[in-house]
Short mmCIF file of C-alpha atoms in Angstrom, two decimals:
data_model
loop_
_atom_site.label_atom_id
_atom_site.label_comp_id
_atom_site.label_asym_id
_atom_site.label_seq_id
_atom_site.Cartn_x
_atom_site.Cartn_y
_atom_site.Cartn_z
CA MET A 1 3.57 -23.01 26.89
CA ASN A 2 3.16 -20.13 24.11
CA LEU A 3 5.65 -19.48 22.39
CA LEU A 4 5.82 -15.20 22.90
CA ASP A 5 4.21 -13.94 25.88
CA VAL A 6 3.61 -9.88 25.85
CA GLU A 7 2.85 -8.04 28.75
CA ASN A 8 2.26 -5.14 28.88
CA LEU A 9 4.10 -3.42 26.40
CA TRP A 10 4.99 0.13 25.45
CA VAL A 11 6.59 2.08 23.05
CA LYS A 12 7.33 5.71 23.78
CA PHE A 13 9.10 8.28 21.76
CA PRO A 14 10.48 11.01 24.11
CA THR A 15 9.71 14.38 21.67
CA ARG A 16 9.70 18.13 22.02
CA GLN A 17 6.14 18.31 22.83
CA GLY A 18 6.37 15.43 25.51
CA VAL A 19 6.15 12.37 25.21
CA VAL A 20 4.26 10.27 22.10
CA GLU A 21 3.05 6.81 23.14
CA ALA A 22 3.07 4.67 20.38
CA VAL A 23 1.79 1.32 21.94
CA ARG A 24 0.28 1.97 24.77
CA GLY A 25 -0.06 -1.54 27.33
CA ILE A 26 -0.28 -4.08 25.14
CA SER A 27 -0.93 -7.49 26.58
CA PHE A 28 -1.10 -10.62 23.93
CA SER A 29 0.59 -14.00 23.45
CA LEU A 30 1.52 -16.33 20.33
CA GLY A 31 1.40 -19.75 20.25
CA ARG A 32 2.09 -21.79 17.05
CA GLU A 33 -0.65 -19.76 15.07
CA ARG A 34 -1.11 -16.91 12.86
CA LEU A 35 -1.87 -13.98 14.11
CA GLY A 36 -2.44 -11.18 12.50
CA ILE A 37 -2.19 -7.46 13.71
CA VAL A 38 -4.85 -5.20 11.90
CA GLY A 39 -5.05 -1.24 12.46
CA GLU A 40 -4.58 2.20 10.24
CA SER A 41 -0.78 3.86 9.85
CA GLY A 42 0.11 4.76 13.15
CA SER A 43 -1.88 2.98 15.78
CA GLY A 44 0.99 0.87 17.08
CA LYS A 45 1.10 -2.61 15.05
CA SER A 46 4.61 -2.38 13.12
CA MET A 47 6.37 -0.73 16.94
CA THR A 48 4.52 -3.74 18.36
CA GLY A 49 6.70 -6.10 15.70
CA ARG A 50 10.00 -3.79 16.34
CA ALA A 51 9.73 -3.62 20.33
CA ILE A 52 9.81 -7.92 19.95
CA LEU A 53 13.15 -7.93 18.88
CA ARG A 54 13.82 -4.52 20.64
CA LEU A 55 14.53 -2.54 17.19
CA ILE A 56 13.42 0.31 17.90
CA ARG A 57 16.21 2.68 18.07
CA PRO A 58 17.49 5.20 21.38
CA PRO A 59 15.45 8.51 22.05
CA GLY A 60 12.69 5.56 21.69
CA MET A 61 12.11 3.16 24.56
CA ILE A 62 10.74 -0.20 25.31
CA GLU A 63 8.74 -0.70 28.44
CA ALA A 64 6.99 -4.10 28.95
CA ASP A 65 6.04 -6.04 32.71
CA ARG A 66 7.65 -9.48 30.25
CA ILE A 67 8.37 -9.48 26.79
CA ALA A 68 8.85 -13.94 27.07
CA LEU A 69 9.96 -16.14 24.76
CA GLU A 70 9.69 -19.32 25.76
CA GLY A 71 9.93 -18.58 29.27
CA GLN A 72 12.82 -16.21 28.32
CA ASN A 73 12.49 -12.39 29.35
CA LEU A 74 13.99 -11.16 26.08
CA LEU A 75 14.30 -7.85 27.94
CA ASP A 76 16.85 -8.85 30.16
CA LEU A 77 19.23 -10.30 27.95
CA SER A 78 22.31 -8.51 26.81
CA GLU A 79 22.17 -6.76 23.14
CA LYS A 80 24.92 -9.40 21.85
CA ASP A 81 22.84 -12.08 23.37
CA MET A 82 19.63 -9.93 21.97
CA ARG A 83 21.54 -10.58 18.33
CA THR A 84 21.24 -14.42 18.59
CA VAL A 85 17.39 -13.92 18.68
CA ARG A 86 17.72 -11.92 16.18
CA GLY A 87 17.41 -14.76 13.15
CA GLU A 88 17.72 -17.40 14.44
CA ARG A 89 14.75 -17.44 16.94
CA ILE A 90 12.40 -14.51 15.55
CA SER A 91 13.28 -13.20 12.11
CA MET A 92 11.48 -9.93 10.88
CA VAL A 93 10.43 -9.80 6.86
CA MET A 94 9.20 -6.07 6.33
CA GLN A 95 7.86 -4.74 3.96
CA ASP A 96 9.88 -3.90 1.02
CA PRO A 97 12.39 -5.63 -0.78
CA LYS A 98 13.37 -2.80 -1.92
CA PHE A 99 15.09 -1.19 1.16
CA SER A 100 15.47 -4.20 2.93
CA LEU A 101 17.67 -6.27 0.78
CA ASN A 102 21.16 -4.83 0.39
CA PRO A 103 21.79 -3.36 -3.24
CA VAL A 104 25.57 -3.96 -3.65
CA MET A 105 25.90 -7.60 -2.39
CA ARG A 106 24.25 -9.98 -4.38
CA VAL A 107 20.98 -11.91 -3.70
CA GLY A 108 23.37 -15.42 -3.11
CA ASP A 109 25.95 -14.46 -0.41
CA GLN A 110 23.07 -12.06 1.57
CA ILE A 111 21.21 -15.10 1.97
CA MET A 112 24.29 -17.97 2.63
CA GLU A 113 25.27 -14.81 5.02
CA ALA A 114 22.22 -15.72 7.13
CA TYR A 115 23.04 -18.85 7.33
CA LEU A 116 25.86 -19.14 8.45
CA LEU A 117 26.18 -16.19 10.87
CA HIS A 118 24.29 -18.73 12.70
CA ASN A 119 25.31 -21.82 11.78
CA LYS A 120 28.85 -23.52 11.18
CA VAL A 121 29.63 -24.53 8.35
CA GLY A 122 31.01 -24.52 5.00
CA LYS A 123 30.78 -21.64 1.94
CA ALA A 124 29.34 -25.23 -0.41
CA GLU A 125 27.25 -26.21 2.51
CA ALA A 126 25.33 -22.87 2.48
CA ARG A 127 25.46 -22.53 -0.93
CA LYS A 128 23.27 -25.91 -0.95
CA ARG A 129 20.82 -24.76 1.40
CA SER A 130 20.34 -21.50 -0.15
CA LEU A 131 19.55 -22.78 -3.56
CA GLU A 132 16.91 -25.41 -1.67
CA MET A 133 15.36 -22.89 -0.08
CA LEU A 134 15.40 -20.87 -2.91
CA ASP A 135 13.81 -22.91 -4.57
CA ALA A 136 11.19 -23.49 -1.65
CA VAL A 137 10.57 -20.10 -2.70
CA SER A 138 9.40 -20.83 -5.56
CA ILE A 139 11.92 -19.31 -7.73
CA ARG A 140 12.23 -21.39 -11.22
CA ASP A 141 16.37 -19.96 -11.58
CA PRO A 142 17.23 -20.27 -8.49
CA GLU A 143 21.84 -20.37 -8.87
CA ARG A 144 20.55 -17.45 -11.91
CA VAL A 145 19.18 -15.85 -8.32
CA MET A 146 21.88 -16.39 -6.13
CA ARG A 147 24.45 -14.39 -8.94
CA ALA A 148 22.09 -11.31 -9.50
CA TYR A 149 21.80 -8.03 -7.78
CA PRO A 150 18.05 -6.85 -5.97
CA HIS A 151 17.48 -4.03 -8.69
CA GLU A 152 17.49 -7.60 -11.07
CA VAL A 153 14.78 -9.48 -9.62
CA SER A 154 10.72 -8.12 -9.61
CA GLY A 155 9.25 -6.91 -5.57
CA GLY A 156 7.35 -10.24 -5.87
CA MET A 157 10.42 -12.24 -6.36
CA GLY A 158 12.39 -9.46 -3.96
CA GLN A 159 9.98 -10.05 -1.06
CA ARG A 160 10.08 -14.05 -1.81
CA ILE A 161 14.28 -13.84 -1.46
CA MET A 162 13.29 -12.15 1.77
CA ILE A 163 11.29 -14.67 3.12
CA ALA A 164 14.21 -17.11 1.93
CA MET A 165 16.57 -15.74 4.38
CA MET A 166 14.40 -14.94 7.26
CA LEU A 167 13.54 -18.66 6.95
CA ILE A 168 16.47 -20.70 6.67
CA PRO A 169 18.20 -20.09 10.08
CA ASN A 170 14.32 -21.95 10.65
CA PRO A 171 13.57 -19.42 13.59
CA GLN A 172 10.17 -20.14 15.72
CA ILE A 173 8.72 -17.28 15.31
CA LEU A 174 8.68 -15.36 11.61
CA ILE A 175 6.87 -10.75 11.93
CA ALA A 176 5.72 -10.27 8.71
CA ASP A 177 5.42 -6.22 8.41
CA GLU A 178 3.17 -5.96 5.22
CA PRO A 179 5.08 -8.57 3.38
CA THR A 180 3.03 -8.14 0.50
CA SER A 181 1.90 -3.92 0.38
CA ALA A 182 4.45 -3.02 -2.02
CA LEU A 183 3.03 -5.67 -4.21
CA ASP A 184 0.48 -6.71 -6.67
CA VAL A 185 -2.89 -7.99 -6.27
CA SER A 186 -1.70 -11.00 -8.56
CA VAL A 187 1.83 -11.97 -7.09
CA GLN A 188 0.64 -11.08 -3.34
CA ARG A 189 -1.35 -14.20 -3.66
CA GLN A 190 1.61 -15.91 -4.56
CA VAL A 191 3.65 -14.73 -1.63
CA LEU A 192 1.54 -15.53 1.22
CA ASN A 193 1.08 -19.02 -0.06
CA ILE A 194 4.77 -19.68 0.05
CA MET A 195 5.04 -17.88 3.42
CA ASP A 196 1.85 -19.83 4.71
CA ASP A 197 3.08 -23.35 3.54
CA LEU A 198 6.33 -23.18 5.01
CA VAL A 199 5.19 -21.64 7.77
CA LYS A 200 2.84 -24.72 8.55
CA GLN A 201 5.52 -26.91 7.67
CA ARG A 202 8.15 -25.86 10.66
CA GLY A 203 5.38 -25.33 12.57
CA MET A 204 6.52 -21.85 13.71
CA GLY A 205 4.11 -18.47 14.88
CA LEU A 206 3.70 -15.89 12.90
CA ILE A 207 2.81 -12.68 13.47
CA PHE A 208 1.78 -10.70 10.75
CA ILE A 209 1.03 -7.38 10.73
CA SER A 210 -1.06 -5.91 8.37
CA HIS A 211 -3.66 -2.50 7.41
CA ASP A 212 -5.98 -4.70 4.58
CA LEU A 213 -8.09 -6.39 6.93
CA ASN A 214 -9.23 -8.91 4.29
CA LEU A 215 -6.15 -10.05 4.23
CA VAL A 216 -5.59 -10.79 7.42
CA SER A 217 -9.42 -12.55 8.04
CA GLU A 218 -8.46 -14.83 5.27
CA PHE A 219 -5.01 -14.98 6.04
CA CYS A 220 -4.80 -15.82 9.78
CA ASP A 221 -6.00 -17.76 12.94
CA ARG A 222 -6.35 -15.17 15.12
CA VAL A 223 -6.67 -11.32 14.06
CA LEU A 224 -5.38 -7.70 16.98
CA ILE A 225 -7.35 -4.74 16.05
CA MET A 226 -4.93 -2.26 17.20
CA TYR A 227 -6.56 1.21 18.07
CA ALA A 228 -4.21 4.90 18.66
CA GLY A 229 -1.47 2.09 20.46
CA ARG A 230 -4.10 0.06 22.28
CA ILE A 231 -5.82 -3.60 21.88
CA VAL A 232 -9.48 -2.89 20.99
CA GLU A 233 -10.70 -6.15 20.09
CA VAL A 234 -9.43 -9.67 19.64
CA CYS A 235 -11.36 -12.66 17.31
CA ASP A 236 -10.99 -15.02 15.34
CA ALA A 237 -10.35 -14.61 11.75
CA ASP A 238 -12.68 -16.13 9.98
CA LYS A 239 -15.05 -14.38 12.18
CA LEU A 240 -13.69 -10.87 11.43
CA HIS A 241 -16.50 -10.24 9.48
CA GLN A 242 -18.51 -10.74 12.65
CA ALA A 243 -16.71 -8.36 14.44
CA THR A 244 -18.52 -5.79 16.91
CA HIS A 245 -16.27 -2.98 17.81
CA PRO A 246 -17.39 -0.27 16.52
CA TYR A 247 -13.55 0.39 15.18
CA THR A 248 -13.75 -2.51 13.46
CA ARG A 249 -16.81 -2.25 12.12
CA GLY A 250 -16.25 0.89 10.55
CA LEU A 251 -13.23 -0.11 8.66
CA LEU A 252 -14.68 -2.98 7.05
CA ASN A 253 -17.57 -0.85 5.87
CA SER A 254 -15.27 1.55 4.35
CA LEU A 255 -13.75 -1.11 2.03
CA PRO A 256 -16.05 -0.41 -1.49
CA ARG A 257 -17.02 -3.94 -2.39
CA LEU A 258 -17.82 -5.48 -6.12
CA ASP A 259 -20.69 -7.56 -4.85
CA GLN A 260 -22.21 -4.39 -2.85
CA PRO A 261 -22.16 -1.32 -4.45
CA ARG A 262 -23.38 1.94 -3.29
CA ALA A 263 -23.25 5.33 -4.05
CA LYS A 264 -21.46 6.44 -0.85
CA LEU A 265 -18.95 4.64 0.77
CA GLU A 266 -19.14 4.58 4.95
CA VAL A 267 -17.17 7.06 6.69
CA LEU A 268 -15.69 6.06 9.70
CA SER A 269 -16.42 8.57 12.80
CA ARG A 270 -14.09 8.48 15.50
CA ASP A 271 -15.34 8.28 19.14
CA PRO A 272 -12.60 9.63 21.93
CA ALA A 273 -13.42 7.47 23.76
CA TRP A 274 -11.99 4.30 22.00
CA SER A 275 -8.69 5.63 22.51
CA GLU A 276 -9.27 6.00 26.46
CA ALA A 277 -10.62 2.39 26.79
CA PRO A 278 -8.26 -0.18 28.39
CA SER A 279 -6.94 -2.47 26.49
CA VAL A 280 -8.25 -5.52 25.67
CA GLY A 281 -6.36 -9.10 25.73
CA GLY A 282 -5.15 -10.33 23.39
CA ARG A 283 -4.29 -14.00 25.04
CA ALA A 284 -5.34 -17.24 23.80
CA MET B 1 -19.67 13.50 -27.90
CA SER B 2 -16.47 11.72 -26.37
CA MET B 3 -14.23 13.85 -24.06
CA ILE B 4 -11.11 11.88 -24.10
CA GLU B 5 -10.96 9.75 -27.23
CA ILE B 6 -7.91 7.38 -27.35
CA GLU B 7 -6.65 5.28 -30.78
CA GLY B 8 -4.02 2.73 -31.03
CA LEU B 9 -2.05 4.86 -29.07
CA ASN B 10 2.04 4.09 -28.46
CA VAL B 11 4.23 4.66 -25.96
CA TRP B 12 7.88 4.22 -24.96
CA PHE B 13 10.85 5.28 -22.77
CA GLY B 14 14.33 5.26 -24.63
CA HIS B 15 15.60 4.62 -27.70
CA GLY B 16 17.70 1.76 -30.03
CA PRO B 17 18.28 -1.45 -28.22
CA ASP B 18 17.61 0.35 -25.10
CA ARG B 19 13.68 1.24 -26.05
CA VAL B 20 10.87 0.09 -23.79
CA ASP B 21 7.78 -0.21 -24.98
CA ALA B 22 5.20 0.65 -22.00
CA VAL B 23 1.93 1.01 -24.29
CA ARG B 24 1.25 -0.62 -27.46
CA GLY B 25 -1.64 0.73 -29.50
CA ALA B 26 -4.65 1.17 -26.82
CA SER B 27 -7.72 2.87 -27.91
CA PHE B 28 -10.39 4.02 -25.75
CA SER B 29 -13.09 6.65 -25.31
CA VAL B 30 -14.98 7.91 -22.63
CA ALA B 31 -17.74 9.92 -22.49
CA ARG B 32 -18.82 13.57 -21.45
CA GLY B 33 -19.30 13.51 -17.45
CA GLU B 34 -18.17 9.50 -16.62
CA SER B 35 -16.03 8.05 -15.14
CA PHE B 36 -13.41 5.62 -16.33
CA GLY B 37 -11.15 2.90 -15.29
CA LEU B 38 -8.07 1.40 -15.81
CA VAL B 39 -6.98 -1.65 -13.81
CA GLY B 40 -3.62 -3.79 -14.21
CA GLU B 41 -0.91 -4.46 -12.41
CA SER B 42 2.55 -2.59 -12.08
CA GLY B 43 4.46 -2.09 -14.93
CA SER B 44 1.15 -2.77 -17.48
CA GLY B 45 1.06 0.76 -18.82
CA LYS B 46 -1.94 1.86 -17.33
CA SER B 47 -0.91 5.26 -15.92
CA THR B 48 1.98 5.62 -18.46
CA ILE B 49 -1.36 6.26 -20.61
CA LEU B 50 -2.33 9.07 -17.97
CA ARG B 51 1.35 10.62 -18.50
CA ALA B 52 1.69 10.80 -21.73
CA ILE B 53 -2.09 12.43 -22.20
CA THR B 54 -0.44 15.40 -20.03
CA GLY B 55 2.76 15.49 -21.80
CA LEU B 56 5.01 14.02 -19.19
CA ALA B 57 5.78 11.01 -21.33
CA PRO B 58 6.84 12.48 -24.53
CA ASP B 59 7.44 9.83 -27.00
CA TRP B 60 4.15 8.34 -28.19
CA SER B 61 2.86 8.25 -31.37
CA GLY B 62 -1.13 7.57 -32.24
CA ARG B 63 -4.18 9.60 -31.79
CA VAL B 64 -5.52 11.41 -28.48
CA ASP B 65 -8.10 13.83 -28.54
CA ILE B 66 -9.72 15.80 -25.99
CA ASP B 67 -12.59 16.96 -26.06
CA GLY B 68 -12.40 17.26 -29.93
CA GLN B 69 -8.91 18.88 -30.36
CA ALA B 70 -5.62 16.06 -30.93
CA LEU B 71 -2.86 16.45 -29.00
CA ALA B 72 0.57 16.19 -30.77
CA GLY B 73 4.19 15.74 -28.94
CA GLY B 74 4.92 16.05 -25.55
CA LYS B 75 4.10 19.90 -25.12
CA ARG B 76 0.99 21.28 -23.49
CA ASP B 77 -0.55 24.84 -23.75
CA ARG B 78 -2.39 26.47 -20.93
CA ALA B 79 -5.34 26.14 -22.83
CA PHE B 80 -4.73 21.90 -22.18
CA PHE B 81 -3.74 22.63 -18.42
CA ARG B 82 -7.40 24.62 -17.87
CA LYS B 83 -9.09 21.66 -19.09
CA VAL B 84 -6.95 18.60 -18.19
CA GLN B 85 -5.44 18.16 -14.31
CA MET B 86 -4.16 14.93 -12.37
CA VAL B 87 -3.97 13.97 -9.12
CA PHE B 88 -0.85 11.54 -8.35
CA GLN B 89 -0.39 8.51 -6.43
CA ASP B 90 1.44 9.96 -3.16
CA PRO B 91 0.11 13.15 -1.58
CA TYR B 92 3.36 12.52 0.87
CA ALA B 93 5.92 13.61 -2.64
CA SER B 94 3.51 15.76 -4.77
CA LEU B 95 3.30 18.64 -2.69
CA HIS B 96 6.36 20.90 -2.26
CA PRO B 97 7.30 20.39 1.47
CA ARG B 98 7.88 24.08 1.56
CA HIS B 99 5.29 25.85 0.76
CA SER B 100 2.08 26.46 2.52
CA VAL B 101 -0.87 25.48 1.17
CA ASP B 102 -2.16 29.31 0.19
CA GLN B 103 1.25 29.19 -1.56
CA VAL B 104 0.58 26.02 -3.54
CA LEU B 105 -2.66 27.04 -4.21
CA SER B 106 -2.42 30.74 -5.00
CA GLU B 107 0.52 29.89 -7.26
CA THR B 108 -1.71 27.46 -8.92
CA LEU B 109 -3.87 30.18 -9.65
CA HIS B 110 -1.99 32.72 -10.69
CA LEU B 111 -0.67 30.74 -13.47
CA HIS B 112 -4.07 30.00 -14.01
CA GLY B 113 -4.74 34.05 -15.11
CA ILE B 114 -8.07 33.57 -12.64
CA PRO B 115 -8.57 36.69 -10.50
CA ASP B 116 -9.58 37.10 -6.90
CA ILE B 117 -7.33 34.28 -5.57
CA ASP B 118 -7.97 35.25 -2.41
CA ALA B 119 -11.36 34.22 -2.28
CA ARG B 120 -11.11 31.22 -4.61
CA VAL B 121 -8.13 29.95 -2.37
CA ARG B 122 -11.28 29.72 0.53
CA SER B 123 -13.44 28.01 -1.98
CA LEU B 124 -11.12 25.77 -3.33
CA LEU B 125 -10.36 24.36 0.33
CA ASP B 126 -14.53 24.52 1.24
CA ASP B 127 -14.84 22.23 -1.69
CA VAL B 128 -12.32 19.73 -0.95
CA GLY B 129 -13.48 19.64 3.10
CA LEU B 130 -10.96 21.18 4.85
CA GLY B 131 -11.74 25.02 5.23
CA GLY B 132 -10.15 28.40 6.37
CA ARG B 133 -7.92 26.70 8.99
CA PHE B 134 -5.85 25.00 6.60
CA ARG B 135 -4.75 27.52 4.46
CA PHE B 136 -2.00 28.43 6.44
CA ARG B 137 -0.29 25.27 6.69
CA TYR B 138 2.53 22.94 5.22
CA PRO B 139 1.83 19.89 4.42
CA HIS B 140 4.16 17.90 7.10
CA GLN B 141 0.83 19.08 9.39
CA LEU B 142 -1.13 17.57 7.52
CA SER B 143 -2.07 14.36 7.48
CA GLY B 144 -2.51 12.30 4.61
CA GLY B 145 -5.81 12.47 3.37
CA GLN B 146 -5.51 15.87 4.15
CA ARG B 147 -2.35 16.43 1.46
CA GLN B 148 -4.25 14.54 -1.25
CA ARG B 149 -7.15 16.70 -0.34
CA VAL B 150 -5.05 19.56 -1.47
CA ALA B 151 -3.55 17.55 -4.13
CA ILE B 152 -7.09 17.84 -5.46
CA ALA B 153 -8.06 20.96 -4.54
CA ARG B 154 -5.28 22.10 -6.62
CA ALA B 155 -6.22 19.97 -9.71
CA LEU B 156 -9.80 21.74 -9.40
CA ALA B 157 -7.69 25.10 -9.53
CA GLY B 158 -8.18 25.38 -12.94
CA GLU B 159 -11.69 24.60 -12.85
CA PRO B 160 -11.04 21.30 -15.46
CA GLU B 161 -13.66 19.39 -17.05
CA ILE B 162 -11.58 16.23 -16.75
CA LEU B 163 -9.49 15.10 -13.89
CA LEU B 164 -6.57 12.07 -14.46
CA LEU B 165 -6.76 10.11 -11.19
CA ASP B 166 -3.05 7.97 -10.66
CA GLU B 167 -4.61 5.74 -8.31
CA PRO B 168 -5.40 8.80 -6.01
CA THR B 169 -6.59 6.46 -2.60
CA SER B 170 -3.22 3.88 -2.66
CA ALA B 171 -1.09 5.30 -0.45
CA LEU B 172 -3.94 6.01 2.08
CA ASP B 173 -5.75 4.19 4.79
CA VAL B 174 -8.94 2.25 4.21
CA SER B 175 -10.78 4.47 6.57
CA VAL B 176 -9.57 7.53 4.38
CA GLN B 177 -10.03 5.44 0.80
CA ALA B 178 -13.48 6.18 1.68
CA GLU B 179 -14.07 9.94 2.48
CA ILE B 180 -11.60 10.78 -0.34
CA LEU B 181 -13.25 7.94 -2.62
CA ASN B 182 -16.78 10.52 -1.23
CA LEU B 183 -14.73 13.52 -1.89
CA LEU B 184 -13.99 13.00 -5.86
CA THR B 185 -17.84 11.58 -5.86
CA ASP B 186 -19.01 14.66 -4.64
CA LEU B 187 -16.94 16.66 -7.03
CA ARG B 188 -17.77 14.84 -9.94
CA ALA B 189 -21.68 15.54 -9.50
CA GLU B 190 -21.10 19.10 -8.49
CA HIS B 191 -18.42 19.85 -10.93
CA GLY B 192 -19.80 18.04 -13.76
CA LEU B 193 -16.13 16.15 -14.24
CA THR B 194 -15.26 13.35 -15.75
CA TYR B 195 -12.56 11.23 -14.54
CA LEU B 196 -10.03 8.58 -16.19
CA MET B 197 -9.07 6.79 -12.60
CA VAL B 198 -5.87 4.15 -12.86
CA SER B 199 -5.79 2.05 -9.94
CA HIS B 200 -5.13 -1.83 -9.22
CA ASP B 201 -7.87 -2.44 -7.09
CA LEU B 202 -10.77 -3.78 -8.63
CA PRO B 203 -13.06 -2.87 -6.15
CA VAL B 204 -12.22 0.88 -6.29
CA ILE B 205 -12.57 1.00 -9.83
CA GLY B 206 -15.67 -0.87 -9.16
CA HIS B 207 -16.82 1.68 -7.00
CA MET B 208 -15.77 4.96 -8.90
CA CYS B 209 -16.06 3.95 -12.59
CA ASP B 210 -18.66 3.51 -15.68
CA ARG B 211 -16.05 1.38 -17.71
CA LEU B 212 -12.71 0.37 -17.08
CA ALA B 213 -10.13 -1.17 -19.58
CA VAL B 214 -8.06 -4.29 -18.17
CA MET B 215 -4.04 -3.56 -19.15
CA LYS B 216 -1.77 -6.58 -19.38
CA SER B 217 2.17 -5.69 -20.45
CA GLY B 218 0.81 -2.69 -22.58
CA GLU B 219 -1.95 -3.67 -24.40
CA ILE B 220 -5.94 -3.53 -23.35
CA VAL B 221 -6.99 -6.91 -22.70
CA GLU B 222 -10.07 -5.59 -22.43
CA VAL B 223 -13.08 -3.31 -21.81
CA MET B 224 -15.94 -3.78 -19.98
CA ASP B 225 -18.19 -2.12 -17.95
CA VAL B 226 -19.02 -2.28 -14.06
CA GLY B 227 -22.44 -4.40 -14.48
CA ALA B 228 -20.00 -7.12 -16.14
CA LEU B 229 -16.83 -6.82 -13.33
CA ARG B 230 -19.95 -6.82 -10.69
CA ALA B 231 -21.44 -10.19 -12.30
CA MET B 232 -17.86 -11.84 -12.66
CA ARG B 233 -18.24 -11.77 -16.44
CA ALA B 234 -15.07 -11.12 -17.88
CA GLU B 235 -14.13 -12.29 -21.42
CA HIS B 236 -10.60 -12.30 -20.96
CA GLU B 237 -8.19 -15.06 -19.46
CA TYR B 238 -6.18 -12.26 -17.14
CA THR B 239 -9.70 -10.56 -16.02
CA ARG B 240 -10.95 -13.53 -14.29
CA ASP B 241 -7.56 -14.96 -12.87
CA LEU B 242 -7.45 -10.07 -11.71
CA LEU B 243 -11.18 -11.04 -10.26
CA ALA B 244 -10.35 -14.41 -9.22
CA ALA B 245 -7.26 -12.60 -6.92
CA SER B 246 -9.20 -9.85 -5.80
CA VAL B 247 -11.84 -11.73 -4.20
CA ALA B 248 -11.20 -15.23 -3.94
CA PRO B 249 -10.96 -16.87 -0.59
CA GLY B 250 -7.07 -17.07 -0.13
CA PRO B 251 -5.02 -19.90 1.57
CA HIS B 252 -7.87 -20.37 4.63
CA SER B 253 -8.47 -23.99 3.47
CA ALA B 254 -6.84 -26.09 5.83
#
């Protein structure tokens, strides 16, 4: 059975100008693999990630035939039951650690809180586990970092702390929404490698949301390409560069490349038919 | 003659024990009509150099010559801003949310003392590929790429010779990035502009610039031309690491 099965997912926002459909009927599944979702801003990729965790606030609406986590439809759960799913079974790393860590709480207390919420253990045990987890994300001086406040750590370290916090309850699925966009290229790799190792070791499913095609093609197993709320193409990550959809081709060609100098970059010309075409199924 | 000549530039923030030396002993020169790149990770001081040139970072020492004229302190006169303009990273933050495109551009033209504002606004909008329909829109009615075009139009208003570009596309999608980079390429050719461009993205710098300087913790570690960059012929170890991080295959080995 798939870890996660999403069928006909819609995310809608009613506005004064009518209903905005951010995600328009997409279906995909996730096994114990690394699934990339790429697209431009506004393509609905982040909304997809949030909808899985039911993190879309009213008046936004999530509609789907089902969002099944190991056969259990998350849409049928009460808000209370949903809270035990978040963190414990599916957790999420957001884009910018500056905004996702609590600025007035010591890093150590935040990580311990994440562990204590889901495990009935004493503080000493939680502390030990937190130190181990910080060590697992290659933080050299975990004792000091435990005592630090988020503003006292760098962006790359903040993101590693976030990953530690999200992985400590040992979830089955990690959703990473642009986890490295706020980081420097040199730190990006490091953070990705750490995340990759942990996901592999624990046999988790990973949904990796990014706008960076190269990163996704290197880092994931399978890629969904989203455009205007629909999936326009699904391909194996290592074959992304042989993608056939004109949108994917356009995105790939618009990137400047060091090895292929050009006087002019190719500009994407959008075809209205792309957003009209029905969504491609993203089932493995 | 070089358009921008920088020698032994030091820039610092704060004083006493809180003093942070953001740039230390940076030297490079940019020829007229050249496009020069500054790369490095965040905190390496690349944007600070631009800020020191425009007077936004007033504490600096060393020599900065713009078109043969030495700058001093943090004050710049009108003539300077006619010659040098800056485009900022985030078009969402650099435009006044309650000023229409028309207000933004006409105010700038007025400040530069340029006559016939109405016609100039129209030609500026045409220059950056926006056209008259966008003239009375407000920033929230524009996409990120369109906003950056407005910011570029504003920079071009005084017909400058030098554009300082501070990560002009890093807040934009790749498809929009291509449009803006193409626009910048065209404008440089049309107006004979000199670019000093900051980015952390080596392929972007490789595409836009003739030469580049690599910065690390406030110091320039290497100045190279784009040919060497493309051929991966970096002298300094840090540049090699940066290059490797920009092109090397990731953790897909397993």
